XYZ file of C-alpha atoms in Angstrom:
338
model
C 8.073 22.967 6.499
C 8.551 20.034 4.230
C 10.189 19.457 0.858
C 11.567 16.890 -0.997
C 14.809 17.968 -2.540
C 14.540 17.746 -6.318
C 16.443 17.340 -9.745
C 16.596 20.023 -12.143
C 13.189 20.005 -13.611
C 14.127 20.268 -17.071
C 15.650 16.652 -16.446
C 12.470 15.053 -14.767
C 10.498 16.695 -17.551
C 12.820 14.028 -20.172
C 11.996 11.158 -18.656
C 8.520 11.149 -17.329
C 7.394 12.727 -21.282
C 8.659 8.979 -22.010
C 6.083 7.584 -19.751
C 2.787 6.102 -21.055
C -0.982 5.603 -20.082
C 0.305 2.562 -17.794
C 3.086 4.438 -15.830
C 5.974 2.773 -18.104
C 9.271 4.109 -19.288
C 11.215 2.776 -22.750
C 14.161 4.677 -20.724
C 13.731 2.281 -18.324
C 12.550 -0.698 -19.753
C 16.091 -0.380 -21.558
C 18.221 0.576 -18.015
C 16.637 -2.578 -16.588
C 17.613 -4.941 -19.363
C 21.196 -5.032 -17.465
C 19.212 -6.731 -14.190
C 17.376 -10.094 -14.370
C 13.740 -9.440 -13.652
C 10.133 -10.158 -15.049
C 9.513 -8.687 -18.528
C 6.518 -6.433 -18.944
C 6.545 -5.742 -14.845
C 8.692 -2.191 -14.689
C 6.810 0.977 -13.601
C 7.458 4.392 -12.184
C 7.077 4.634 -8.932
C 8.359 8.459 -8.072
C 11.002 11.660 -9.055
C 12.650 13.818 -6.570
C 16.649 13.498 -6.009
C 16.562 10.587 -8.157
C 13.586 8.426 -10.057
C 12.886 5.159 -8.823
C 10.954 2.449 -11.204
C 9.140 -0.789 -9.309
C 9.531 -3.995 -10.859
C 9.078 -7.888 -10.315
C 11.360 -10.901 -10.393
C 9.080 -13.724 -9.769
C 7.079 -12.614 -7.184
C 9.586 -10.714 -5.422
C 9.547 -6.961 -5.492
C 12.601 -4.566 -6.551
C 13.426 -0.955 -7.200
C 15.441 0.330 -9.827
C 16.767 3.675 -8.873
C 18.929 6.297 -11.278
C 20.328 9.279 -11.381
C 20.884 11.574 -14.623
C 24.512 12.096 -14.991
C 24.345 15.600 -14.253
C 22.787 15.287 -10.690
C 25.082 12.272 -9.549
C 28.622 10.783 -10.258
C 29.309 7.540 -11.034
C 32.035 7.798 -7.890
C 29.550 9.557 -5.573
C 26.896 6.097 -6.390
C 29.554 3.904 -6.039
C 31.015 5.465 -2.668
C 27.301 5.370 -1.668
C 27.173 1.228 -2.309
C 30.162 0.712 -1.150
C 29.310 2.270 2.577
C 26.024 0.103 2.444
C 28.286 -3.063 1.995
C 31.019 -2.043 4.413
C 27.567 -1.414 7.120
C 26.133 -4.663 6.041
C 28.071 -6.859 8.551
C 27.112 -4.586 11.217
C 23.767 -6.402 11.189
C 21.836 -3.361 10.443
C 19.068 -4.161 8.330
C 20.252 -1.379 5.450
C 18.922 -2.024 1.658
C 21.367 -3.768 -0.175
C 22.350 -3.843 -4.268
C 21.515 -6.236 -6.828
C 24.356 -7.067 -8.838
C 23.398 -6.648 -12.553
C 23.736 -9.491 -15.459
C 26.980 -8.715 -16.151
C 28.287 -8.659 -12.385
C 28.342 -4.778 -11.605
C 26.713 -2.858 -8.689
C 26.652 0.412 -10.768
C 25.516 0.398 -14.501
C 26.089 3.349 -16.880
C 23.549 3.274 -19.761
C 22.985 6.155 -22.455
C 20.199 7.074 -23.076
C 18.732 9.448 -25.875
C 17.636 11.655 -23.061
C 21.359 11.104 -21.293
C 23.314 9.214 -19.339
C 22.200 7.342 -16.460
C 23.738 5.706 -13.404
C 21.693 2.851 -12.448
C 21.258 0.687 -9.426
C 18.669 -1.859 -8.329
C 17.923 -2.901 -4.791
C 15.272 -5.174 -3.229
C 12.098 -4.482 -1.793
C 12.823 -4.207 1.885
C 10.530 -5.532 4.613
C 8.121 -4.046 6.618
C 6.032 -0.367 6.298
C 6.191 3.152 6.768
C 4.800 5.063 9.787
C 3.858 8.506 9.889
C 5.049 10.718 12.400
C 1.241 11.493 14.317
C 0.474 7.764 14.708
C 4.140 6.895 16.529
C 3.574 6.320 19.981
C 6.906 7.032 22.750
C 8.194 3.586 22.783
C 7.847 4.040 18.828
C 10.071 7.025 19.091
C 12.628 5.756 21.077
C 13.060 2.639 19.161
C 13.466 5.408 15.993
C 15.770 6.977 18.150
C 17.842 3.531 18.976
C 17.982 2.564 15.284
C 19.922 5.967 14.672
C 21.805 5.640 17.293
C 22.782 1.859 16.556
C 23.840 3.421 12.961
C 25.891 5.881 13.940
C 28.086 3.468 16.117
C 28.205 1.464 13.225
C 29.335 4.362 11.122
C 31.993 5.358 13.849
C 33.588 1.658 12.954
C 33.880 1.821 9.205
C 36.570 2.433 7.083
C 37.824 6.049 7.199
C 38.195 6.445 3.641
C 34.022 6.571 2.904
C 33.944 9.965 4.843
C 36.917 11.103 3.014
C 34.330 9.777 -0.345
C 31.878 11.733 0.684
C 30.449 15.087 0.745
C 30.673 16.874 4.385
C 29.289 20.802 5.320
C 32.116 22.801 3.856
C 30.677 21.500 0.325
C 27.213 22.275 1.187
C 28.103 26.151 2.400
C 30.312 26.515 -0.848
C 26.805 24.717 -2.949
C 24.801 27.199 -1.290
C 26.840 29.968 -2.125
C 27.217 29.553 -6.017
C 23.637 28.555 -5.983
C 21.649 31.161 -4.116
C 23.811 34.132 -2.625
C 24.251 35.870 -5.957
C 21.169 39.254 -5.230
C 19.749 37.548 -2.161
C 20.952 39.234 0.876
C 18.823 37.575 3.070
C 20.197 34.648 2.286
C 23.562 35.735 2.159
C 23.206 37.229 5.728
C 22.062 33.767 6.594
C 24.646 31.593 5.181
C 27.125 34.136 6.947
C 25.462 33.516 10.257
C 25.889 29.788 10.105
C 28.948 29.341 8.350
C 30.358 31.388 11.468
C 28.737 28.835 13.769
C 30.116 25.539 11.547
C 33.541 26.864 11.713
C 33.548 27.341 15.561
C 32.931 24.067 16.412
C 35.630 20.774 17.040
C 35.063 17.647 15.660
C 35.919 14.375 17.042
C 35.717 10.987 16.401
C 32.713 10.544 18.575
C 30.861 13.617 17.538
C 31.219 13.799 14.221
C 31.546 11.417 10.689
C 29.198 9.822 8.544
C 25.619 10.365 8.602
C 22.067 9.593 7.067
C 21.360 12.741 6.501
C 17.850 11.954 5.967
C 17.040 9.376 8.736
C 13.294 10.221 8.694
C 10.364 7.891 8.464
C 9.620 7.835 4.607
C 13.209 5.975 4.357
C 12.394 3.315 7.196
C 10.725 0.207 7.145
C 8.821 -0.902 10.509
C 8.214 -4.699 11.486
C 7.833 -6.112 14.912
C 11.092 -6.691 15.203
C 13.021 -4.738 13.304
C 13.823 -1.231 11.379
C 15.208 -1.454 7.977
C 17.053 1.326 6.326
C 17.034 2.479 3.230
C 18.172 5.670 1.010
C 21.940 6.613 1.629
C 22.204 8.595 -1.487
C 23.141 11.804 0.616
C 25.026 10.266 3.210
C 27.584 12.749 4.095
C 30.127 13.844 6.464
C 28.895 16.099 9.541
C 28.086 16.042 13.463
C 25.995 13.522 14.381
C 23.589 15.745 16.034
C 23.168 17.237 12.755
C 21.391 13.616 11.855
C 19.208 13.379 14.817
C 17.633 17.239 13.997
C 17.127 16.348 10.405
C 15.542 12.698 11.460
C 12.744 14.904 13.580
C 12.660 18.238 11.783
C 8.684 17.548 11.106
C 8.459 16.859 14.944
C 8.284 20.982 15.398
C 6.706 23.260 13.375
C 8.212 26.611 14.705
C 11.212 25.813 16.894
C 12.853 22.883 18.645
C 11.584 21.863 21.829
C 14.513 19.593 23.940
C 11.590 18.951 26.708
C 9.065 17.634 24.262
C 8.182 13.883 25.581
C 8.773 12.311 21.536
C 12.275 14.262 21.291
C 13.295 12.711 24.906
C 12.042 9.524 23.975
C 14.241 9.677 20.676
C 17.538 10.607 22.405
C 16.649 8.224 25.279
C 16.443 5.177 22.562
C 19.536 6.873 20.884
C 21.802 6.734 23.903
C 20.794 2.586 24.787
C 23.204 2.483 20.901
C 25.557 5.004 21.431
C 26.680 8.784 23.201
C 25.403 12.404 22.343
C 27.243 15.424 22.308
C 25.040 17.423 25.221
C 26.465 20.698 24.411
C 26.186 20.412 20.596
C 22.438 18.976 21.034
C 21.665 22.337 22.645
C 22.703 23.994 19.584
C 21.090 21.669 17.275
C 18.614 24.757 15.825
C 21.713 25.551 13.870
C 21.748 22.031 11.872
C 18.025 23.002 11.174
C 19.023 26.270 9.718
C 21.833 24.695 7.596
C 19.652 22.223 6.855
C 17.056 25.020 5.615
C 19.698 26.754 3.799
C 20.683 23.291 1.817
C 17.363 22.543 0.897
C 16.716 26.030 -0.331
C 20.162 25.720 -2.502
C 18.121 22.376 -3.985
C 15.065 23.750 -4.918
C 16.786 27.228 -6.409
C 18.722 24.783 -8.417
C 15.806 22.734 -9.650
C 13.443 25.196 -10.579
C 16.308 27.600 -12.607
C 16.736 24.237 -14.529
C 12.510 24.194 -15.474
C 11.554 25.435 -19.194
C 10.420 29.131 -18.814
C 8.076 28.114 -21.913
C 5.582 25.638 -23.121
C 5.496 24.212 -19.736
C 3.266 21.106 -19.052
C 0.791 21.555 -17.137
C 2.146 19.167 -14.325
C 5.648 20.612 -14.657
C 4.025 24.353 -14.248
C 2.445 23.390 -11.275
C 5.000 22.019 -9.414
C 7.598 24.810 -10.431
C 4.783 27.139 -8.738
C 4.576 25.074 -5.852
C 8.489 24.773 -5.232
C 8.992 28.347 -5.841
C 6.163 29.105 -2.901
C 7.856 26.501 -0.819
C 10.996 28.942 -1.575
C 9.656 31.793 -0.154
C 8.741 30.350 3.014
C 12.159 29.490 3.435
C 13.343 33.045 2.804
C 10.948 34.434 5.143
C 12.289 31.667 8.073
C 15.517 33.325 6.999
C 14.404 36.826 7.593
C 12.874 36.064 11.133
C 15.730 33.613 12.703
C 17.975 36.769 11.717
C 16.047 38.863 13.212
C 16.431 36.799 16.276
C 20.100 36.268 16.057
């Protein structure tokens, strides 16, 4: 199952009724005014956590990426920049930030549809892959780039996990988002809150990860594997990283003797070790992972217009809400096996 996790919807309806015929944004023609680029060149590119616009500078390409006050902090963004600066002299290959006009890594700009917390980075090199066309060595080189991050993130400063997010704010999210006259849900949450809190944490099990180390937020060249996309970085078990990196790898259940998973852990360990006993538990980061997601979705589509709905806007409400219910009915059969 696969979902993006989204905004409120009443807050991507604001800014894409700004766009016109030609994809463009006064919202963010404005934003971008605080960056040097290429007049004329700013487009929207796509909405889910956050919206991203492509521009030019020359003939260089860039992204300018914001978040609506209410979905993002200005001192969760600038946490966020200031791990991909501290993991920048790890030789990593992570996106980096543009500083704006006026010096800054972060802009705040109000808008008359709110206030926005902007960042630009720079077109990184190299392409996507999708998952069916990755051959083994293709996995374990995935598999080798996560684990090369996670040493890195075992090195850096202490105080960006303490910056950060970790699972106890994602169970206590869930619960004031979804458990309210859902006791399948509830019954769930239960079930893996109980497993979170039995396990230890160490410094080479758990810290900072991705969170969402999959292949739409990696860029492939010969040589290399660029990283981009640390707005959810957060603090939990590594393991936790590696199931969410390959959660489209099964479509039912985890299999630890499928040949791509083996070849992912196999490049993983060349970077860095595993946790044996927590990667035979690893189901459990899927089902708080589920459980998130759901949280994400409930959230976005309580924030969509009940009336006058575009017709865009209605069909994507009816398409997360459907997404929803598959989720509830995992929930019903994992507690049924539990």
């Amino acid at each position: 199952m696969r979902c993006v996790a989204m905004m409120k919807l009443s807050m991507m309806e604001k800014v894409v009724d700004t766009l016109d015929e030609n994809w463009k944004s006064p919202i963010a023609e404005m934003i971008l005014n605080r960056w040097e680029h290429t007049p004329g060149t700013v487009k929207y590119y796509r909405a889910s956590a956050n919206f991203l616009f492509i521009f030019k500078k020359g003939e260089d390409i860039y992204f300018l990426r914001i978040n609506e006050a209410s979905e993002r902090t200005f001192y969760t963004v600038q946490s966020e920049i200031a791990i991909l600066q501290d993991l920048n002299q790890y030789s990593l290959n992570v996106v980096q930030p543009i500083k704006s006009l006026d010096g800054n890594l972060v802009e705040e700009v109000q808008t008359e549809v709110g206030t926005f917390y902007a960042v630009v980075f720079k077109k990184l090199k190299g392409r996507h892959k999708e998952l069916e066309d990755l051959a083994e060595e293709e996995f374990m080189r995935w598999g080798e780039s996560l684990g090369n991050l996670h040493k890195a993130m075992k090195s850096v400063s202490e105080k960006h996990l303490h910056n950060r997010t970790n699972w106890k704010d994602q169970l206590a999210f869930i619960k004031e988002t979804v458990v309210e006259h859902d006791p399948v849900t509830e019954r769930e949450l239960h079930l893996v809150s109980d497993w979170l809190e039995s396990l230890h944490a160490t410094k080479e099990n758990y810290g900072l990860i991705h969170y969402d180390f999959e292949l739409d937020n990696l860029c492939w060249t010969e040589d290399t594997i660029n990283i981009l996309d640390f707005d959810d970085c957060s603090g939990n078990w590594y393991v936790a990283d590696i199931a969410y990196a390959l959660r489209d790898l099964f479509k039912e259940e985890i299999e630890l003797e499928h040949p791509s998973f083996k070849a992912f852990i196999k490049g993983y360990q060349i970077k860095t070790d595993i946790d044996y006993e927590l990667l035979q538990q690893i189901e459990w980061f899927m089902r708080l992972h589920n459980l998130v997601t759901f949280a994400k979705l409930k959230r976005a589509v309580d924030g969509a217009p009940s009336h006058n709905k575009a017709e865009w806007l209605a069909g994507l409400s009816s398409k997360l809400m459907n997404v929803m219910d598959r989720y509830r009915t995992g929930f019903e059969r994992t507690e049924k096996l539990t």
